[in-house]
PDB file of C-alpha atoms and ligand atoms in Angstrom:
ATOM      1  CA  UNK T   1      -0.182   0.083   0.151  1.00  0.00           C
ATOM      2  CA  UNK T   2       2.675   2.664   0.891  1.00  0.00           C
ATOM      3  CA  UNK T   3       4.707   1.786  -2.600  1.00  0.00           C
ATOM      4  CA  UNK T   4       1.285   2.272  -4.288  1.00  0.00           C
ATOM      5  CA  UNK T   5       0.650   5.439  -2.441  1.00  0.00           C
ATOM      6  CA  UNK T   6       4.141   6.466  -3.546  1.00  0.00           C
ATOM      7  CA  UNK T   7       3.539   5.724  -7.228  1.00  0.00           C
ATOM      8  CA  UNK T   8       0.667   7.437  -7.460  1.00  0.00           C
ATOM      9  CA  UNK T   9       2.013  10.439  -5.684  1.00  0.00           C
ATOM     10  CA  UNK T  10       5.384  10.410  -7.730  1.00  0.00           C
ATOM     11  CA  UNK T  11       3.251  10.668 -10.904  1.00  0.00           C
ATOM     12  CA  UNK T  12       1.493  13.781 -10.076  1.00  0.00           C
ATOM     13  CA  UNK T  13       4.603  15.469  -8.859  1.00  0.00           C
ATOM     14  CA  UNK T  14       6.180  14.666 -11.855  1.00  0.00           C
ATOM     15  CA  UNK T  15       3.235  16.035 -13.334  1.00  0.00           C
ATOM     16  CA  UNK T  16       3.184  19.252 -11.446  1.00  0.00           C
ATOM     17  CA  UNK T  17       6.519  19.803 -12.615  1.00  0.00           C
ATOM     18  CA  UNK T  18       5.909  19.020 -16.320  1.00  0.00           C
ATOM     19  CA  UNK T  19       3.259  21.315 -16.205  1.00  0.00           C
ATOM     20  CA  UNK T  20       5.088  23.906 -14.429  1.00  0.00           C
ATOM     21  CA  UNK T  21       7.789  24.086 -17.390  1.00  0.00           C
ATOM     22  CA  UNK T  22       5.510  23.631 -19.706  1.00  0.00           C
ATOM     23  CA  UNK T  23       4.053  27.115 -18.702  1.00  0.00           C
ATOM     24  CA  UNK T  24       7.392  28.491 -18.548  1.00  0.00           C
ATOM     25  CA  UNK T  25       7.848  27.356 -21.946  1.00  0.00           C
ATOM     26  CA  UNK T  26       4.524  28.537 -23.529  1.00  0.00           C
ATOM     27  CA  UNK T  27       6.100  32.548 -22.257  1.00  0.00           C
ATOM     28  CA  UNK T  28       9.337  31.623 -23.757  1.00  0.00           C
ATOM     29  CA  UNK T  29       7.781  30.438 -26.932  1.00  0.00           C
ATOM     30  CA  UNK T  30       5.387  33.317 -27.365  1.00  0.00           C
ATOM     31  CA  UNK T  31       8.523  36.028 -26.484  1.00  0.00           C
ATOM     32  CA  UNK T  32      10.324  33.936 -29.300  1.00  0.00           C
ATOM     33  CA  UNK T  33       7.521  34.350 -31.785  1.00  0.00           C
ATOM     34  CA  UNK T  34       6.874  38.067 -31.234  1.00  0.00           C
ATOM     35  CA  UNK T  35      10.566  38.355 -31.596  1.00  0.00           C
ATOM     36  CA  UNK T  36      10.588  36.662 -34.523  1.00  0.00           C
ATOM     37  CA  UNK T  37       8.062  38.182 -36.108  1.00  0.00           C
ATOM     38  CA  UNK T  38       9.439  41.698 -35.478  1.00  0.00           C
ATOM     39  CA  UNK T  39      12.781  40.795 -36.770  1.00  0.00           C
ATOM     40  CA  UNK T  40      11.034  39.009 -40.023  1.00  0.00           C
ATOM     41  CA  UNK T  41       8.898  42.259 -40.260  1.00  0.00           C
ATOM     42  CA  UNK T  42      12.067  44.666 -40.237  1.00  0.00           C
ATOM     43  CA  UNK T  43      13.677  42.243 -42.494  1.00  0.00           C
ATOM     44  CA  UNK T  44      10.835  42.074 -44.992  1.00  0.00           C
ATOM     45  CA  UNK T  45      10.628  46.418 -44.702  1.00  0.00           C
ATOM     46  CA  UNK T  46      14.235  46.304 -45.251  1.00  0.00           C
ATOM     47  CA  UNK T  47      14.583  43.774 -47.982  1.00  0.00           C
ATOM     48  CA  UNK T  48      11.303  45.602 -49.822  1.00  0.00           C
ATOM     49  CA  UNK T  49      13.269  48.905 -49.038  1.00  0.00           C
ATOM     50  CA  UNK T  50      16.594  47.493 -50.962  1.00  0.00           C
ATOM     51  CA  UNK T  51      14.825  45.217 -53.525  1.00  0.00           C
ATOM     52  CA  UNK T  52      13.609  48.333 -55.314  1.00  0.00           C
ATOM     53  CA  UNK T  53      17.253  50.326 -56.212  1.00  0.00           C
ATOM     54  CA  UNK T  54      15.657  53.012 -58.077  1.00  0.00           C
ATOM     55  CA  UNK T  55      13.252  55.818 -56.541  1.00  0.00           C
ATOM     56  CA  UNK T  56      11.754  58.210 -59.244  1.00  0.00           C
ATOM     57  CA  UNK T  57      10.044  61.418 -57.707  1.00  0.00           C
ATOM     58  CA  UNK T  58       7.505  62.188 -59.989  1.00  0.00           C
ATOM     59  CA  UNK T  59       5.862  65.514 -59.948  1.00  0.00           C
ATOM     60  CA  UNK T  60       2.201  65.948 -61.591  1.00  0.00           C
ATOM     61  CA  UNK T  61       2.240  69.725 -62.732  1.00  0.00           C
ATOM     62  CA  UNK T  62      -0.179  71.846 -61.109  1.00  0.00           C
ATOM     63  CA  UNK T  63      -3.091  71.086 -58.998  1.00  0.00           C
ATOM     64  CA  UNK T  64      -6.307  71.664 -56.928  1.00  0.00           C
ATOM     65  CA  UNK T  65      -7.367  75.203 -57.678  1.00  0.00           C
ATOM     66  CA  UNK T  66      -4.250  75.862 -60.042  1.00  0.00           C
ATOM     67  CA  UNK T  67      -5.681  73.914 -63.261  1.00  0.00           C
ATOM     68  CA  UNK T  68      -2.279  75.253 -65.431  1.00  0.00           C
ATOM     69  CA  UNK T  69      -2.781  76.087 -69.011  1.00  0.00           C
ATOM     70  CA  UNK T  70      -6.440  75.669 -70.440  1.00  0.00           C
ATOM     71  CA  UNK T  71      -7.218  74.790 -73.898  1.00  0.00           C
ATOM     72  CA  UNK T  72      -9.066  71.916 -75.274  1.00  0.00           C
ATOM     73  CA  UNK T  73      -8.110  70.502 -72.110  1.00  0.00           C
ATOM     74  CA  UNK T  74      -7.169  71.711 -69.021  1.00  0.00           C
ATOM     75  CA  UNK T  75      -3.046  71.011 -68.022  1.00  0.00           C
ATOM     76  CA  UNK T  76      -3.983  69.553 -64.996  1.00  0.00           C
ATOM     77  CA  UNK T  77      -5.941  66.814 -66.338  1.00  0.00           C
ATOM     78  CA  UNK T  78      -2.719  65.512 -68.642  1.00  0.00           C
ATOM     79  CA  UNK T  79      -0.172  65.672 -65.965  1.00  0.00           C
ATOM     80  CA  UNK T  80      -2.364  63.753 -63.324  1.00  0.00           C
ATOM     81  CA  UNK T  81      -3.219  61.333 -66.324  1.00  0.00           C
ATOM     82  CA  UNK T  82       0.276  60.764 -67.186  1.00  0.00           C
ATOM     83  CA  UNK T  83       1.939  60.632 -63.414  1.00  0.00           C
ATOM     84  CA  UNK T  84      -0.694  58.047 -62.456  1.00  0.00           C
ATOM     85  CA  UNK T  85      -0.303  56.030 -65.646  1.00  0.00           C
ATOM     86  CA  UNK T  86       3.809  56.313 -65.186  1.00  0.00           C
ATOM     87  CA  UNK T  87       3.791  55.394 -61.799  1.00  0.00           C
ATOM     88  CA  UNK T  88       1.608  52.391 -62.334  1.00  0.00           C
ATOM     89  CA  UNK T  89       4.185  51.124 -64.996  1.00  0.00           C
ATOM     90  CA  UNK T  90       7.181  51.779 -62.859  1.00  0.00           C
ATOM     91  CA  UNK T  91       5.593  49.801 -59.667  1.00  0.00           C
ATOM     92  CA  UNK T  92       4.587  47.282 -62.077  1.00  0.00           C
ATOM     93  CA  UNK T  93       7.938  46.869 -62.847  1.00  0.00           C
ATOM     94  CA  UNK T  94       9.258  45.595 -59.100  1.00  0.00           C
ATOM     95  CA  UNK T  95      12.545  48.014 -59.429  1.00  0.00           C
ATOM     96  CA  UNK T  96      11.074  51.404 -58.854  1.00  0.00           C
ATOM     97  CA  UNK T  97       9.652  53.061 -55.652  1.00  0.00           C
ATOM     98  CA  UNK T  98       7.576  56.086 -56.524  1.00  0.00           C
ATOM     99  CA  UNK T  99       7.291  59.390 -54.869  1.00  0.00           C
ATOM    100  CA  UNK T 100       4.616  61.513 -56.060  1.00  0.00           C
ATOM    101  CA  UNK T 101       4.988  65.058 -55.361  1.00  0.00           C
ATOM    102  CA  UNK T 102       1.508  66.078 -54.230  1.00  0.00           C
ATOM    103  CA  UNK T 103      -1.932  63.850 -53.752  1.00  0.00           C
ATOM    104  CA  UNK T 104      -4.229  63.817 -57.157  1.00  0.00           C
ATOM    105  CA  UNK T 105      -6.533  66.959 -57.193  1.00  0.00           C
ATOM    106  CA  UNK T 106      -4.168  68.517 -54.184  1.00  0.00           C
ATOM    107  CA  UNK T 107      -2.951  71.905 -54.334  1.00  0.00           C
ATOM    108  CA  UNK T 108       0.917  72.139 -53.378  1.00  0.00           C
ATOM    109  CA  UNK T 109       3.863  74.449 -53.592  1.00  0.00           C
ATOM    110  CA  UNK T 110       6.724  74.224 -55.670  1.00  0.00           C
ATOM    111  CA  UNK T 111       8.681  75.253 -52.610  1.00  0.00           C
ATOM    112  CA  UNK T 112       7.268  72.135 -50.881  1.00  0.00           C
ATOM    113  CA  UNK T 113       6.986  69.948 -53.966  1.00  0.00           C
ATOM    114  CA  UNK T 114      11.027  70.198 -53.932  1.00  0.00           C
ATOM    115  CA  UNK T 115      11.625  70.114 -50.357  1.00  0.00           C
ATOM    116  CA  UNK T 116       9.538  66.516 -50.283  1.00  0.00           C
ATOM    117  CA  UNK T 117      12.127  65.671 -53.081  1.00  0.00           C
ATOM    118  CA  UNK T 118      15.301  66.479 -51.398  1.00  0.00           C
ATOM    119  CA  UNK T 119      14.105  64.387 -48.403  1.00  0.00           C
ATOM    120  CA  UNK T 120      13.494  61.334 -50.486  1.00  0.00           C
ATOM    121  CA  UNK T 121      17.245  61.219 -52.090  1.00  0.00           C
ATOM    122  CA  UNK T 122      15.566  60.358 -55.554  1.00  0.00           C
ATOM    123  CA  UNK T 123      17.496  58.280 -58.828  1.00  0.00           C
ATOM    124  CA  UNK T 124      15.428  60.481 -60.768  1.00  0.00           C
ATOM    125  CA  UNK T 125      13.120  63.917 -60.917  1.00  0.00           C
ATOM    126  CA  UNK T 126      10.459  63.914 -63.813  1.00  0.00           C
ATOM    127  CA  UNK T 127       8.045  67.261 -63.563  1.00  0.00           C
ATOM    128  CA  UNK T 128       5.395  66.810 -66.058  1.00  0.00           C
ATOM    129  CA  UNK T 129       3.357  69.577 -67.952  1.00  0.00           C
ATOM    130  CA  UNK T 130       1.846  70.624 -71.065  1.00  0.00           C
ATOM    131  CA  UNK T 131       2.493  73.921 -73.047  1.00  0.00           C
ATOM    132  CA  UNK T 132       0.142  76.381 -74.541  1.00  0.00           C
ATOM    133  CA  UNK T 133       0.454  78.718 -77.473  1.00  0.00           C
ATOM    134  CA  UNK T 134      -1.389  82.047 -78.589  1.00  0.00           C
ATOM    135  CA  UNK T 135      -1.669  80.662 -81.907  1.00  0.00           C
ATOM    136  CA  UNK T 136      -3.663  77.353 -81.752  1.00  0.00           C
ATOM    137  CA  UNK T 137      -1.505  75.521 -84.894  1.00  0.00           C
ATOM    138  CA  UNK T 138       1.514  75.581 -82.392  1.00  0.00           C
ATOM    139  CA  UNK T 139       2.462  71.896 -80.910  1.00  0.00           C
ATOM    140  CA  UNK T 140       5.108  69.577 -80.297  1.00  0.00           C
ATOM    141  CA  UNK T 141       7.186  68.424 -77.288  1.00  0.00           C
ATOM    142  CA  UNK T 142       9.825  69.732 -75.368  1.00  0.00           C
ATOM    143  CA  UNK T 143      11.611  69.226 -72.632  1.00  0.00           C
ATOM    144  CA  UNK T 144      14.062  71.354 -69.784  1.00  0.00           C
ATOM    145  CA  UNK T 145      16.962  69.372 -67.991  1.00  0.00           C
ATOM    146  CA  UNK T 146      18.685  71.115 -65.276  1.00  0.00           C
ATOM    147  CA  UNK T 147      20.677  73.945 -67.310  1.00  0.00           C
ATOM    148  CA  UNK T 148      24.565  74.323 -67.974  1.00  0.00           C
ATOM    149  CA  UNK T 149      26.527  75.663 -64.334  1.00  0.00           C
ATOM    150  CA  UNK T 150      24.605  73.194 -62.084  1.00  0.00           C
ATOM    151  CA  UNK T 151      25.925  70.273 -60.571  1.00  0.00           C
ATOM    152  CA  UNK T 152      23.517  67.791 -61.685  1.00  0.00           C
ATOM    153  CA  UNK T 153      23.268  69.371 -65.496  1.00  0.00           C
ATOM    154  CA  UNK T 154      25.191  66.637 -67.649  1.00  0.00           C
ATOM    155  CA  UNK T 155      22.949  63.787 -66.497  1.00  0.00           C
ATOM    156  CA  UNK T 156      19.916  65.797 -66.485  1.00  0.00           C
ATOM    157  CA  UNK T 157      20.956  66.573 -70.193  1.00  0.00           C
ATOM    158  CA  UNK T 158      21.777  62.754 -71.059  1.00  0.00           C
ATOM    159  CA  UNK T 159      18.428  61.822 -69.453  1.00  0.00           C
ATOM    160  CA  UNK T 160      16.269  64.620 -71.441  1.00  0.00           C
ATOM    161  CA  UNK T 161      17.896  63.029 -74.552  1.00  0.00           C
ATOM    162  CA  UNK T 162      16.623  59.480 -73.566  1.00  0.00           C
ATOM    163  CA  UNK T 163      12.748  61.184 -73.196  1.00  0.00           C
ATOM    164  CA  UNK T 164      12.998  62.862 -76.199  1.00  0.00           C
ATOM    165  CA  UNK T 165      14.072  60.356 -78.488  1.00  0.00           C
ATOM    166  CA  UNK T 166      11.493  57.756 -76.793  1.00  0.00           C
ATOM    167  CA  UNK T 167       8.396  60.613 -77.506  1.00  0.00           C
ATOM    168  CA  UNK T 168      10.016  60.990 -80.723  1.00  0.00           C
ATOM    169  CA  UNK T 169       9.548  57.113 -81.682  1.00  0.00           C
ATOM    170  CA  UNK T 170       5.852  57.368 -79.853  1.00  0.00           C
ATOM    171  CA  UNK T 171       5.049  60.008 -82.740  1.00  0.00           C
ATOM    172  CA  UNK T 172       5.671  63.275 -81.023  1.00  0.00           C
ATOM    173  CA  UNK T 173       7.128  66.351 -82.887  1.00  0.00           C
ATOM    174  CA  UNK T 174      10.251  67.576 -81.454  1.00  0.00           C
ATOM    175  CA  UNK T 175      10.407  71.534 -80.871  1.00  0.00           C
ATOM    176  CA  UNK T 176      13.773  73.103 -81.026  1.00  0.00           C
ATOM    177  CA  UNK T 177      16.576  71.164 -81.184  1.00  0.00           C
ATOM    178  CA  UNK T 178      16.000  67.623 -80.373  1.00  0.00           C
ATOM    179  CA  UNK T 179      13.365  68.454 -78.199  1.00  0.00           C
ATOM    180  CA  UNK T 180      15.527  69.932 -75.719  1.00  0.00           C
ATOM    181  CA  UNK T 181      15.809  73.474 -74.445  1.00  0.00           C
ATOM    182  CA  UNK T 182      16.866  75.115 -70.951  1.00  0.00           C
ATOM    183  CA  UNK T 183      14.442  77.417 -69.238  1.00  0.00           C
ATOM    184  CA  UNK T 184      14.884  80.251 -66.980  1.00  0.00           C
ATOM    185  CA  UNK T 185      13.467  83.360 -65.186  1.00  0.00           C
ATOM    186  CA  UNK T 186      14.466  86.745 -65.883  1.00  0.00           C
ATOM    187  CA  UNK T 187      13.440  89.393 -63.415  1.00  0.00           C
ATOM    188  CA  UNK T 188      13.206  92.745 -65.761  1.00  0.00           C
ATOM    189  CA  UNK T 189      13.861  96.322 -64.167  1.00  0.00           C
ATOM    190  CA  UNK T 190      10.079  96.494 -62.875  1.00  0.00           C
ATOM    191  CA  UNK T 191      10.663  93.465 -61.352  1.00  0.00           C
ATOM    192  CA  UNK T 192       8.246  91.555 -63.426  1.00  0.00           C
ATOM    193  CA  UNK T 193       9.280  87.737 -63.589  1.00  0.00           C
ATOM    194  CA  UNK T 194       9.062  85.944 -67.710  1.00  0.00           C
ATOM    195  CA  UNK T 195      10.693  83.225 -68.613  1.00  0.00           C
ATOM    196  CA  UNK T 196      13.276  82.514 -70.815  1.00  0.00           C
ATOM    197  CA  UNK T 197      13.662  79.513 -72.910  1.00  0.00           C
ATOM    198  CA  UNK T 198      16.802  78.971 -74.881  1.00  0.00           C
ATOM    199  CA  UNK T 199      17.737  76.050 -77.437  1.00  0.00           C
ATOM    200  CA  UNK T 200      20.213  73.111 -75.938  1.00  0.00           C
ATOM    201  CA  UNK T 201      22.862  74.628 -78.281  1.00  0.00           C
ATOM    202  CA  UNK T 202      22.968  77.691 -76.114  1.00  0.00           C
ATOM    203  CA  UNK T 203      25.596  76.088 -73.396  1.00  0.00           C
ATOM    204  CA  UNK T 204      26.435  79.603 -71.810  1.00  0.00           C
ATOM    205  CA  UNK T 205      26.105  79.608 -67.983  1.00  0.00           C
ATOM    206  CA  UNK T 206      22.904  82.155 -66.778  1.00  0.00           C
ATOM    207  CA  UNK T 207      22.956  83.734 -63.655  1.00  0.00           C
ATOM    208  CA  UNK T 208      19.343  83.012 -63.405  1.00  0.00           C
ATOM    209  CA  UNK T 209      17.165  80.738 -62.080  1.00  0.00           C
ATOM    210  CA  UNK T 210      15.667  77.673 -63.487  1.00  0.00           C
ATOM    211  CA  UNK T 211      12.414  75.792 -62.933  1.00  0.00           C
ATOM    212  CA  UNK T 212      11.644  75.295 -59.517  1.00  0.00           C
ATOM    213  CA  UNK T 213      11.132  71.447 -59.536  1.00  0.00           C
ATOM    214  CA  UNK T 214      14.913  71.205 -60.855  1.00  0.00           C
ATOM    215  CA  UNK T 215      16.642  73.158 -58.366  1.00  0.00           C
ATOM    216  CA  UNK T 216      18.480  71.924 -55.268  1.00  0.00           C
ATOM    217  CA  UNK T 217      18.717  68.460 -57.237  1.00  0.00           C
ATOM    218  CA  UNK T 218      21.540  66.156 -56.895  1.00  0.00           C
ATOM    219  CA  UNK T 219      20.306  63.662 -59.488  1.00  0.00           C
ATOM    220  CA  UNK T 220      19.064  63.649 -63.008  1.00  0.00           C
ATOM    221  CA  UNK T 221      16.231  66.406 -63.086  1.00  0.00           C
ATOM    222  CA  UNK T 222      13.774  67.069 -66.328  1.00  0.00           C
ATOM    223  CA  UNK T 223      10.797  69.131 -66.867  1.00  0.00           C
ATOM    224  CA  UNK T 224       8.830  67.956 -70.040  1.00  0.00           C
ATOM    225  CA  UNK T 225       6.240  69.858 -71.546  1.00  0.00           C
ATOM    226  CA  UNK T 226       4.080  66.718 -73.197  1.00  0.00           C
ATOM    227  CA  UNK T 227       2.033  68.492 -75.867  1.00  0.00           C
ATOM    228  CA  UNK T 228       0.082  71.853 -76.363  1.00  0.00           C
ATOM    229  CA  UNK T 229      -3.157  71.890 -74.776  1.00  0.00           C
ATOM    230  CA  UNK T 230      -4.143  74.223 -77.253  1.00  0.00           C
ATOM    231  CA  UNK T 231      -3.709  72.123 -80.224  1.00  0.00           C
ATOM    232  CA  UNK T 232      -6.442  69.795 -80.886  1.00  0.00           C
ATOM    233  CA  UNK T 233      -4.420  67.359 -82.770  1.00  0.00           C
ATOM    234  CA  UNK T 234      -1.484  67.277 -80.127  1.00  0.00           C
ATOM    235  CA  UNK T 235      -3.996  66.806 -77.490  1.00  0.00           C
ATOM    236  CA  UNK T 236      -5.920  63.889 -79.461  1.00  0.00           C
ATOM    237  CA  UNK T 237      -2.280  62.251 -79.569  1.00  0.00           C
ATOM    238  CA  UNK T 238      -0.680  63.255 -76.195  1.00  0.00           C
ATOM    239  CA  UNK T 239      -3.740  64.505 -73.980  1.00  0.00           C
ATOM    240  CA  UNK T 240      -6.219  61.930 -73.487  1.00  0.00           C
ATOM    241  CA  UNK T 241      -6.473  58.830 -71.551  1.00  0.00           C
ATOM    242  CA  UNK T 242      -4.737  57.086 -74.495  1.00  0.00           C
ATOM    243  CA  UNK T 243      -2.607  60.068 -75.276  1.00  0.00           C
ATOM    244  CA  UNK T 244      -1.292  60.116 -71.639  1.00  0.00           C
ATOM    245  CA  UNK T 245      -0.815  56.458 -71.486  1.00  0.00           C
ATOM    246  CA  UNK T 246       1.359  56.479 -74.776  1.00  0.00           C
ATOM    247  CA  UNK T 247       3.259  59.133 -73.032  1.00  0.00           C
ATOM    248  CA  UNK T 248       3.717  57.442 -69.867  1.00  0.00           C
ATOM    249  CA  UNK T 249       4.872  54.542 -71.683  1.00  0.00           C
ATOM    250  CA  UNK T 250       7.524  56.611 -73.426  1.00  0.00           C
ATOM    251  CA  UNK T 251       8.883  58.282 -70.123  1.00  0.00           C
ATOM    252  CA  UNK T 252       8.597  54.449 -68.607  1.00  0.00           C
ATOM    253  CA  UNK T 253      11.010  53.867 -71.489  1.00  0.00           C
ATOM    254  CA  UNK T 254      13.276  56.275 -71.206  1.00  0.00           C
ATOM    255  CA  UNK T 255      13.870  55.685 -67.419  1.00  0.00           C
ATOM    256  CA  UNK T 256      14.595  51.928 -67.915  1.00  0.00           C
ATOM    257  CA  UNK T 257      17.052  52.435 -71.072  1.00  0.00           C
ATOM    258  CA  UNK T 258      18.429  55.533 -69.280  1.00  0.00           C
ATOM    259  CA  UNK T 259      19.362  53.431 -65.975  1.00  0.00           C
ATOM    260  CA  UNK T 260      20.482  50.360 -67.799  1.00  0.00           C
ATOM    261  CA  UNK T 261      22.838  52.393 -70.016  1.00  0.00           C
ATOM    262  CA  UNK T 262      23.759  54.227 -66.652  1.00  0.00           C
ATOM    263  CA  UNK T 263      24.738  51.126 -65.069  1.00  0.00           C
ATOM    264  CA  UNK T 264      26.513  49.698 -67.900  1.00  0.00           C
ATOM    265  CA  UNK T 265      29.005  52.587 -68.094  1.00  0.00           C
ATOM    266  CA  UNK T 266      29.568  51.932 -64.404  1.00  0.00           C
ATOM    267  CA  UNK T 267      30.218  48.531 -64.998  1.00  0.00           C
ATOM    268  CA  UNK T 268      32.996  49.507 -67.571  1.00  0.00           C
TER     269      UNK T 268
HETATM  270 ZN1   ZN K 301       2.963  73.842 -66.246  1.00  0.00          ZN
END
């Protein structure tokens, strides 16, 4: 009887001990699970960030109460349509992180957009606009890289040439010399600002401000004037839903080709 009692007692003690140990094990497992999850999540975030080596800063020109130029369509319709389509193409590619300067419909100052772009340290900056002219016959594509004298001038000019060439392949008529110009703001004696647009063959360094979105950037930065919103034919080609999609495709190809060629050059 004594022995039996002892045996009956022992397993109970053991069970109790085991039970106690299991309790501690559960807590450790829980802590480990939380830790692993946290580490895994952080790892995933780091992977997600670095697996997308390129940051493209996209600026849909104008917005909010500022509709930009008005013609057959409003300029802002074109800038938002094209940016949205281009962002979609870049995201689907998998190599790009897209930073938009503003949300759709939002009004935002050039200074705030520019500050945001400075913070995100982009690989490329593309600001999308459209032209307008008093002459309804005026049409075509032109783009404005960071001008001579700026530290990012050379690479901006190269990027602009890729963009213009892809737009030409998409059917756009290039204005000026190969569709590339430099833009400045000139202050006259009365304190009035006017735009000075020079051809890309004019490589002298002017002591004028360039377009706000191209300033303070260390990466290639280009502003495009996609087409003339005041020209029916131009809008049909590059201002409608399909037209903006076509332009976005051209910009996407220019971005890919430019970066791929730069990488090839760097490997040499
Ligand atoms: Zn504009």
